[in-house]
Coordinates of C-alpha atoms and ligand atoms in Angstrom, one line a residue:
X137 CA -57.4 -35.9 -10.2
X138 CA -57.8 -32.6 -11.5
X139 CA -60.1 -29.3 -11.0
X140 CA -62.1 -28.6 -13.4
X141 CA -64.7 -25.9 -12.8
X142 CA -65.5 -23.9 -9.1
X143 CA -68.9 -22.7 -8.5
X144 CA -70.9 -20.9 -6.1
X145 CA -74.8 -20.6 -4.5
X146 CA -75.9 -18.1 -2.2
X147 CA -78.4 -18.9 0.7
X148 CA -80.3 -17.4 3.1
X149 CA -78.5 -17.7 6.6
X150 CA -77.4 -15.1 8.9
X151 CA -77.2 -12.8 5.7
X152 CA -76.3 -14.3 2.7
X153 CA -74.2 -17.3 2.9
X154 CA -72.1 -18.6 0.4
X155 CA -71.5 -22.3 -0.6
X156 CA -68.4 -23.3 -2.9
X157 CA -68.3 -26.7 -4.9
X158 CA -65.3 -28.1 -6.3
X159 CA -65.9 -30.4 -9.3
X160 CA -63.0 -32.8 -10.4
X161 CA -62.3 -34.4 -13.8
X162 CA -63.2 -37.5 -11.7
X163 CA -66.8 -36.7 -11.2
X164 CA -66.1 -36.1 -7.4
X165 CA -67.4 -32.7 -6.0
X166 CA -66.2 -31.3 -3.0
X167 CA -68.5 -28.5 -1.3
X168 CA -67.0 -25.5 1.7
X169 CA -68.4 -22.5 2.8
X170 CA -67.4 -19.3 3.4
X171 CA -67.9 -17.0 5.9
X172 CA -70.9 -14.9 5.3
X173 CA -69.9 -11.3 6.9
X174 CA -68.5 -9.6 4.2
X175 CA -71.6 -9.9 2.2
X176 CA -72.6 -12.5 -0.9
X177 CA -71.7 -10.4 -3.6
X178 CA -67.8 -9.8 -2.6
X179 CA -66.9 -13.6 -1.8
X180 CA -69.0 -14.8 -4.8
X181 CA -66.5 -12.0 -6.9
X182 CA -63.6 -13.3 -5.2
X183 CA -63.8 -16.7 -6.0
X184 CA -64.3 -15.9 -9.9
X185 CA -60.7 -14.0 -9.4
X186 CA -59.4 -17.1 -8.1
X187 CA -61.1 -19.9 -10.1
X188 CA -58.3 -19.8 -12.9
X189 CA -55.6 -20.5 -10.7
X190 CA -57.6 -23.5 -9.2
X191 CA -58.3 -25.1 -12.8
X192 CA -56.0 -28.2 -13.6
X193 CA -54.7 -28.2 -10.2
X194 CA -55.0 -31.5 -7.9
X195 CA -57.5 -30.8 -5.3
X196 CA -56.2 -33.4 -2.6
X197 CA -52.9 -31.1 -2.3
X198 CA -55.0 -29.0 -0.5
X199 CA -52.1 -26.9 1.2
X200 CA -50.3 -27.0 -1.4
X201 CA -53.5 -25.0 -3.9
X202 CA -54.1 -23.2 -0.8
X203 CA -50.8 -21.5 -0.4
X204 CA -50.7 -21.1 -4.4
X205 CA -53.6 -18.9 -4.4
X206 CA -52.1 -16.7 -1.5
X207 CA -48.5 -16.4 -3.9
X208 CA -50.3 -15.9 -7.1
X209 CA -52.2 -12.9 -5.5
X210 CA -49.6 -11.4 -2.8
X211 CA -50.7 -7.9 -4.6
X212 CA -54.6 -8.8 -4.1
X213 CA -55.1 -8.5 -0.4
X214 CA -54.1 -12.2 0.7
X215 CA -53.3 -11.1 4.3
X216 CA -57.0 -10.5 5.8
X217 CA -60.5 -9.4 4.7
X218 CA -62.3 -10.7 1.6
X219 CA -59.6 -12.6 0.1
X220 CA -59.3 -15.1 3.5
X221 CA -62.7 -15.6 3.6
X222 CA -63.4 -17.0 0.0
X223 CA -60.2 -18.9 0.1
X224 CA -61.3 -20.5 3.2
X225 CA -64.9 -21.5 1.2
X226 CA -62.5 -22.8 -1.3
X227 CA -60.4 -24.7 1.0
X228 CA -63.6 -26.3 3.0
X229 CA -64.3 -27.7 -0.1
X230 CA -60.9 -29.2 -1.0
X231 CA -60.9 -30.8 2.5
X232 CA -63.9 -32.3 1.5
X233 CA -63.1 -33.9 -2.2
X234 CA -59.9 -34.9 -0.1
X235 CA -61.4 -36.8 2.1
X236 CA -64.1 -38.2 -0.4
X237 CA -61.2 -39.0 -2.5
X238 CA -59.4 -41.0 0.7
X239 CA -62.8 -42.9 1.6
X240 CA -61.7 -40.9 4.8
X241 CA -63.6 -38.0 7.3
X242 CA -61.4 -34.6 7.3
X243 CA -60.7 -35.1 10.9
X244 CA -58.7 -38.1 9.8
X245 CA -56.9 -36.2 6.9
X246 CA -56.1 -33.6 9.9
X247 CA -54.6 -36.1 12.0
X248 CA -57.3 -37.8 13.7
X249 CA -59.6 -37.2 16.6
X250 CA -59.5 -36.1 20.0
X251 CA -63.1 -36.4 20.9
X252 CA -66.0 -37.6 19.2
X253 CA -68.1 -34.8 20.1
X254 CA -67.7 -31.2 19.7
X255 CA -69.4 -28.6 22.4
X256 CA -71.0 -26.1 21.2
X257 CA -72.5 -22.7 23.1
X258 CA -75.6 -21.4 22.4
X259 CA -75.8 -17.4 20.7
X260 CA -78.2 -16.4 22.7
X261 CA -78.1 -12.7 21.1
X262 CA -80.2 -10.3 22.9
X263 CA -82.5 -12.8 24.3
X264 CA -86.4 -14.0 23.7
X265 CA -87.0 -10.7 23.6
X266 CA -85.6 -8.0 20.8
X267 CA -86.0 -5.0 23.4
X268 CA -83.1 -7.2 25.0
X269 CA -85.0 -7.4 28.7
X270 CA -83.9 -9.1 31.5
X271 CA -86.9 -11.6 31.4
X272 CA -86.2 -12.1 27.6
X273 CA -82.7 -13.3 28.8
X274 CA -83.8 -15.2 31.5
X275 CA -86.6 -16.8 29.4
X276 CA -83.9 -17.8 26.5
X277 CA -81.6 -18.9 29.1
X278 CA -83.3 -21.5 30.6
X279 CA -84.5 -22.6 27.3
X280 CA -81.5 -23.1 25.9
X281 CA -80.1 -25.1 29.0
X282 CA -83.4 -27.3 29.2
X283 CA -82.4 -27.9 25.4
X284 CA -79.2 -29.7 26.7
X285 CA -76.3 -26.8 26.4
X286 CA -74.1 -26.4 28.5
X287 CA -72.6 -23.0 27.4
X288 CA -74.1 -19.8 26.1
X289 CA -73.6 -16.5 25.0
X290 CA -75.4 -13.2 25.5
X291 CA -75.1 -9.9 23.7
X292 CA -75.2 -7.3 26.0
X293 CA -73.2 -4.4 24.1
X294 CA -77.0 -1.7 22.5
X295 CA -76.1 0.8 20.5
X296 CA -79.3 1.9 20.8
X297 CA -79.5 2.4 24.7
X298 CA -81.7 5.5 25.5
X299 CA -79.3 6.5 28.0
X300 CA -76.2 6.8 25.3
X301 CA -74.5 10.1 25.2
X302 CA -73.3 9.4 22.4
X303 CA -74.0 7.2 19.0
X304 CA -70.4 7.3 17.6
X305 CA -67.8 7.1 20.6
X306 CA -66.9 4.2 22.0
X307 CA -67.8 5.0 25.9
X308 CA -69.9 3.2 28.2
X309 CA -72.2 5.0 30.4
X310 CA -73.6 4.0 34.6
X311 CA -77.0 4.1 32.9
X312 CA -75.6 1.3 30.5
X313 CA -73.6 -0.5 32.4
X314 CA -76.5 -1.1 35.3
X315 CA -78.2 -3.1 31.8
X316 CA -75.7 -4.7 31.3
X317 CA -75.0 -5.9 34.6
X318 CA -78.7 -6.3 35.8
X319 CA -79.0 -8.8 32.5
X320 CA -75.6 -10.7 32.7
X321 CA -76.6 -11.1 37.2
X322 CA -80.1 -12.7 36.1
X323 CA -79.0 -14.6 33.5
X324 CA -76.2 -16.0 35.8
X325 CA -78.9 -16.4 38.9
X326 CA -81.3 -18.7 36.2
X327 CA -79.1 -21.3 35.0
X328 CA -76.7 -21.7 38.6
X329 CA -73.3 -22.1 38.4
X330 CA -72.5 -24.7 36.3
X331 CA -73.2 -24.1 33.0
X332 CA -70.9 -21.7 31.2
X333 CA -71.1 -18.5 30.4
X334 CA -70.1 -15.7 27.4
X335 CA -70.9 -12.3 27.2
X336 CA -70.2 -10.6 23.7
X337 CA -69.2 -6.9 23.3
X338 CA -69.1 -6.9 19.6
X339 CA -65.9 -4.4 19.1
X340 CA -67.5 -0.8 20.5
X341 CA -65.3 0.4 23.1
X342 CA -62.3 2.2 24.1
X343 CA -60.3 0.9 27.1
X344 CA -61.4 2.6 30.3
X345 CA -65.4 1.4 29.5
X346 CA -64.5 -2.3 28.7
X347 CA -62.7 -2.0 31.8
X348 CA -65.2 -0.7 33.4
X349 CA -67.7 -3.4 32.2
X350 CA -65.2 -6.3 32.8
X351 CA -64.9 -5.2 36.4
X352 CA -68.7 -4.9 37.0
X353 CA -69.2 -8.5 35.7
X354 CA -66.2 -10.3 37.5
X355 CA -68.3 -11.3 40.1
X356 CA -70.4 -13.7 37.3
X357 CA -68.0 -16.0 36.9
X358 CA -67.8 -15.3 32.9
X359 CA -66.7 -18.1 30.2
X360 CA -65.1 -15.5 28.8
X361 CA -66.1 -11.8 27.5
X362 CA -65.8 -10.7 24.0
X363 CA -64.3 -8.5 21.6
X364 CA -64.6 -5.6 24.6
X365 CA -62.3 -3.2 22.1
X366 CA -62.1 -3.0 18.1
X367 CA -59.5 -5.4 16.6
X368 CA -56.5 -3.8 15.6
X369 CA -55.2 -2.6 18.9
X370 CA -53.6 -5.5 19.9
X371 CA -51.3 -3.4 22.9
X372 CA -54.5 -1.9 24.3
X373 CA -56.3 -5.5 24.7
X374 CA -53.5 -6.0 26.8
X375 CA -54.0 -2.9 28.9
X376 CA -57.8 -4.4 29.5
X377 CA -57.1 -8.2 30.3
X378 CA -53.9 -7.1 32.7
X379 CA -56.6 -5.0 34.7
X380 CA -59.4 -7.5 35.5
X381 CA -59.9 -11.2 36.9
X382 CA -62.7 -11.5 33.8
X383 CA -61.4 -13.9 31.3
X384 CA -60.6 -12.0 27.8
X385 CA -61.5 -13.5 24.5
X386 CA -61.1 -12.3 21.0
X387 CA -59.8 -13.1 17.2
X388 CA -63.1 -13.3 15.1
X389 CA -61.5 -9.9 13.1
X390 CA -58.3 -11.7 13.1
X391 CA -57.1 -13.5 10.2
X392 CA -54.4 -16.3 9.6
X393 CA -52.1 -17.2 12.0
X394 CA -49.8 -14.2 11.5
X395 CA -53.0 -12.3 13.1
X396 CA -52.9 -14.2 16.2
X397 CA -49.4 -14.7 16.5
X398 CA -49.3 -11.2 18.1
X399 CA -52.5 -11.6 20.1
X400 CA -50.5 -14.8 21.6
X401 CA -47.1 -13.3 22.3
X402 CA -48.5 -10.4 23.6
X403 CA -50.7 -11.9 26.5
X404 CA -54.0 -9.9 25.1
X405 CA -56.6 -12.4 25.2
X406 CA -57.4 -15.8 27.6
X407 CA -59.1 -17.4 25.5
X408 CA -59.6 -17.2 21.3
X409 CA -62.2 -17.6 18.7
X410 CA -61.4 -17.7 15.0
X411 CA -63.8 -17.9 12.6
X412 CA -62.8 -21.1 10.8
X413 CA -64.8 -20.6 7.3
X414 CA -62.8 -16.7 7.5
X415 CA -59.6 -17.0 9.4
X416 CA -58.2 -19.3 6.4
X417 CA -59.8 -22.5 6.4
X418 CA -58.9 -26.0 8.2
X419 CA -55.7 -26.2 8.3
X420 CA -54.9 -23.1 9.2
X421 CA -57.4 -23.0 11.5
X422 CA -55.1 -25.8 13.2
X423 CA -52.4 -24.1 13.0
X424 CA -53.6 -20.9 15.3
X425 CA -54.7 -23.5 17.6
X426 CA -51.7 -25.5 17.7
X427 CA -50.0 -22.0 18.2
X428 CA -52.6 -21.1 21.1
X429 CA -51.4 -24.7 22.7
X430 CA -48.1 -23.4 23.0
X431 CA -49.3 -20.8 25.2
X432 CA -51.7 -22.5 27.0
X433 CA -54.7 -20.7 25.5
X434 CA -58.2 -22.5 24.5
X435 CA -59.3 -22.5 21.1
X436 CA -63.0 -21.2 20.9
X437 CA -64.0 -20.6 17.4
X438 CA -66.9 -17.6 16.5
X439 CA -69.1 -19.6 13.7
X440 CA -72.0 -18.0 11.8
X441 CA -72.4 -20.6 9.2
X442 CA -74.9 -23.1 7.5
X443 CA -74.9 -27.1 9.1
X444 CA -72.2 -27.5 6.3
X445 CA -69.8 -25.1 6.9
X446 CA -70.1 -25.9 11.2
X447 CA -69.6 -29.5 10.3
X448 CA -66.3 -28.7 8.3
X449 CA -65.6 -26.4 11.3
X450 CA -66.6 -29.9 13.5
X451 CA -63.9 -31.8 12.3
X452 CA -60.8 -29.4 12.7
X453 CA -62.5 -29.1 16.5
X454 CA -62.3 -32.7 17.1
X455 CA -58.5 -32.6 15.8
X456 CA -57.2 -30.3 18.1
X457 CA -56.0 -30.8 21.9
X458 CA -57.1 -27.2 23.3
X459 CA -60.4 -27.3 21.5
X460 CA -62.8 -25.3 24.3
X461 CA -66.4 -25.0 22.9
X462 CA -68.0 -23.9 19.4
X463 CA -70.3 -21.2 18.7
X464 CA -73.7 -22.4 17.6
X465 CA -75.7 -19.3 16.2
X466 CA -78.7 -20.8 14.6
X467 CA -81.1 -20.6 17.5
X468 CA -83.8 -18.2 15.5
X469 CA -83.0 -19.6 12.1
X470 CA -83.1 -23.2 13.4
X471 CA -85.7 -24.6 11.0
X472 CA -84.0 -23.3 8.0
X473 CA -80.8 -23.9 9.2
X474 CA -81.3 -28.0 9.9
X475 CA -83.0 -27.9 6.1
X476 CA -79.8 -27.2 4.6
X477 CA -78.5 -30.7 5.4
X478 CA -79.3 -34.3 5.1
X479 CA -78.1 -35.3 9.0
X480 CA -75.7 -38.4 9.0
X481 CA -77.9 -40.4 11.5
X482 CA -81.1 -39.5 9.4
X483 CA -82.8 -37.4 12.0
X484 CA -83.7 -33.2 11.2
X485 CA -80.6 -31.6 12.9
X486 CA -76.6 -32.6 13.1
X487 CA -76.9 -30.6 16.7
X488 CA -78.5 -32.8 19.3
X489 CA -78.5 -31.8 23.4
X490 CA -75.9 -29.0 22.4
X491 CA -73.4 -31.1 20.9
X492 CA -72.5 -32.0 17.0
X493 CA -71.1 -35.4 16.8
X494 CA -68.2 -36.0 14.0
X495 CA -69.9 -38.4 11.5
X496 CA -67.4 -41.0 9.8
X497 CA -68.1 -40.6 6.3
X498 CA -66.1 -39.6 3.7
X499 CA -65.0 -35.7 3.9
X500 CA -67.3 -33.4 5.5
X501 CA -69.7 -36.0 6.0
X502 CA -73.3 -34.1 5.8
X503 CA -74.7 -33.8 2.4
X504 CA -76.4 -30.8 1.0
X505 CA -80.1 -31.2 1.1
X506 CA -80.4 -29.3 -2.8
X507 CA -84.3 -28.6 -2.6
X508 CA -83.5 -26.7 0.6
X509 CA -80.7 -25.0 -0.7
X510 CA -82.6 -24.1 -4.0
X511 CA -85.6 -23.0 -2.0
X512 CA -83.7 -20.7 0.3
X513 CA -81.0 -19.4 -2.7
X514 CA -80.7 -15.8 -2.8
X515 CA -81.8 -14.6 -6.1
X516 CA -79.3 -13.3 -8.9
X517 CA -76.3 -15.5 -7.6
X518 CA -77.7 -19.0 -9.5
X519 CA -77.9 -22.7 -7.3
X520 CA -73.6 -23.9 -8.2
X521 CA -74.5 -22.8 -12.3
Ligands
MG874 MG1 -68.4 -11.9 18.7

C-alpha cells in the first residue's frame, strides 16, 4: 500500500480547523486533524512542504513516515510550533488508514484499551455569561453537571479587568484576584465537592501573582490550575508549584516528548495536558504519557478539535494507564460541532453524559459527515481538492 496524494479542508471550529486525508493506491483514505491554533493558512502550507516526502511511502509504517518527515526537514523547524502540529494532522490520519487497513480500532494498533470510556471535562470558558459574572459561572456550572460531567474548567485569567494597572505586564492585582476568587468560591459552592474542578490561567503571569492566585484558591480544592506562567520557563514553574498545596498543570505549549521531558524531571507541573493533534500525534502522545507514568504524573490532554480529531485523541486516552480526564471545548459550538460526524451508535453526538466511548470500528471509527463539513468549509482552502 502506497500514498498517493495528501489533501486538506478547512472548517469552521474554534477558528479554523484543519482536516488532513490520506489517499492510498488502494482506494483506502485515512483522515487526522490538526490542531487549529496556529491558524488555517500555516498548517494547510505546511502540509504542501511535506506532501512530497509522504508520496510512495507505506502509510501503515506510521512511525516509521512520521520520523522521516522530522529527518528530512531537521532544518525546517521539526522541534515545536507549526511543523508538530501539521505532522500530527498527518499522523492522525495514518493511524487511521492503519487501522482501516488492519480491520482494527487505533486503540488496538496502540496496544489496546484500558477503559472503554474516556472522561472528558467540560470548558466552561468564562461562563453563561461573556462579562464572565459570578452568576454566569454558576449558571454554566450547574448546567454542565446536570448534563452528566463530572469535571470542568473555568477561565478566570481577564485581560480586560477594569481594575488592571497594566495591559502588558504579567501582574495580578487585589482588585483581580477578589474576581477571581469570588468566581472560582461560587462555582465550587454550586456543584459541592465532588465533581472536579480546573481553573485555566492561559499563560499571563510572572511568578509572585500566580502565586499569589494559587494560594488564594487552595482552599477550593482545584483539579488542577493551568498554565499560571508563559511556557518556556520551565525553572520558574518549579518556583510556583514548590510554593502552594494547589495542584500545577501545564504542557499545551509544549511539544514532543523532548518538551516535557524537562517539565517531568524537573518536578514543575502535577498534572499534564498535551495537545494530542499538536504535541506530535498518537504515538507520541503515548510516549509523553508513558514518560509522565514514570513519574507518577496524570496525563490530561488540552483538546480544541472537531468530533474527529477528539476521537483520534479518544483512542490514545483509552491506551494509556495514567490517562486522567480530556478536555471537551465544544460547549458553544456544540451543534456544529456534533454535525461534523456521523456518531458510531447513530445518535447526533459521540459525547454522551460527559463521556466519549471508544467505538470498535476500523481506525478512528467516526466518519466525516461531508455535507457538514462542505457547509461549514472556510472559503479559499477547497473541501480535500
Ligand atoms: Mg489552557
Amino acid at each position: 500500500m502506497r500514498i498517493v496524494d495528501v489533501k486538506t479542508a478547512v472548517v469552521a471550529y474554534h477558528g479554523q480547523a484543519t482536516l488532513v486525508r490520506i489517499d492510498t493506491d488502494e482506494g483506502l483514505s485515512g483522515f487526522g486533524e490538526a490542531n487549529p491554533d496556529a491558524g488555517a493558512g500555516a498548517v494547510v502550507g505546511m502540509i504542501g512542504f511535506l506532501r512530497d516526502e509522504l508520496i510512495g511511502e507505506d502509510p501503515r509504517n506510521v512511525e516509521r513516515v512520521w520520523e522521516k518527515l522530522r529527518r528530512r526537514k531537521v532544518f525546517a523547524g521539526p522541534q515545536a510550533g507549526v511543523f508538530v502540529i501539521a505532522l500530527s494532522g498527518i499522523e492522525l490520519a495514518l493511524w487511521d488508514v492503519a487501522g482501516k487497513a488492519a480491520g482494527q480500532p487505533i486503540y488496538r494498533m496502540l496496544g489496546g484499551k484500558y477503559r472503554d470510556r474516556i472522561r472528558l471535562y467540560a470548558d466552561c470558558g468564562d461562563g453563561d455569561d461573556p462579562a464572565g459574572s459570578v452568576s454566569g459561572c454558576v449558571d454554566r456550572a450547574q448546567r454542565m453537571v446536570e448534563a452528566g460531567f463530572t469535571a470542568l474548567k473555568f477561565d478566570i485569567d481577564d485581560v480586560h479587568h477594569a481594575a488592571k494597572f497594566d495591559a502588558f505586564n504579567h501582574t495580578v492585582n487585589g482588585a483581580e484576584l477578589k474576581t477571581m476568587v469570588d468566581r472560582v468560591a461560587a462555582v465550587r459552592e454550586a456543584i459541592g465537592p465532588n465533581v472536579d474542578l480546573a481553573i485555566d490561567l492561559h499563560a499571563r503571569y510572572d511568578v509572585p501573582s500566580a502565586c499569589r492566585i494559587a494560594w488564594a484558591l487552595e482552599d477550593f480544592d482545584l483539579m488542577w490550575l493551568e498554565e499560571p506562567l508563559p511556557a518556556e520557563n520551565v525553572d520558574a514553574l518549579v518556583r510556583v508549584r514548590s510554593q502552594t498545596r494547589t495542584p500545577i498543570c501545564a504542557g499545551e505549549n509544549q511539544y514532543l516528548r523532548w518538551g516535557f521531558q524537562r517539565m517531568l524531571e524537573a518536578g514543575a507541573v502535577d498534572v499534564i495536558e498535551p495537545d494530542i493533534p499538536k504535541c506530535g500525534g498518537l504515538a507520541e502522545a503515548k510516549r509523553i504519557a508513558n514518560l509522565a507514568e514514570m513519574h507518577y504524573v496524570p496525563f490530561a490532554p488540552h483538546l480544541v478539535s472537531t468530533p474527529l480529531g477528539t476521537m483520534a485523541a479518544s483512542h490514545q486516552c483509552a491506551a494509556i494507564p495514567n490517562f486522567y480526564v480530556q478536555e471537551w471545548h465544544a460547549l458553544e459550538e456544540r451543534e456544529v460541532w456534533d454535525s461534523y460526524v456521523v456518531a458510531p451508535d447513530g445518535s447526533g453526538s459521540i459525547v454522551k453524559d460527559g463521556y466519549i466511548t471508544v467505538p470498535d470500528g476500523p481506525g478512528v471509527g467516526v466518519e466525516l459527515d461531508m455535507d457538514a463539513v462542505r457547509a461549514h468549509a472556510v472559503p479559499g482552502y477547497g473541501v480535500f481538492e
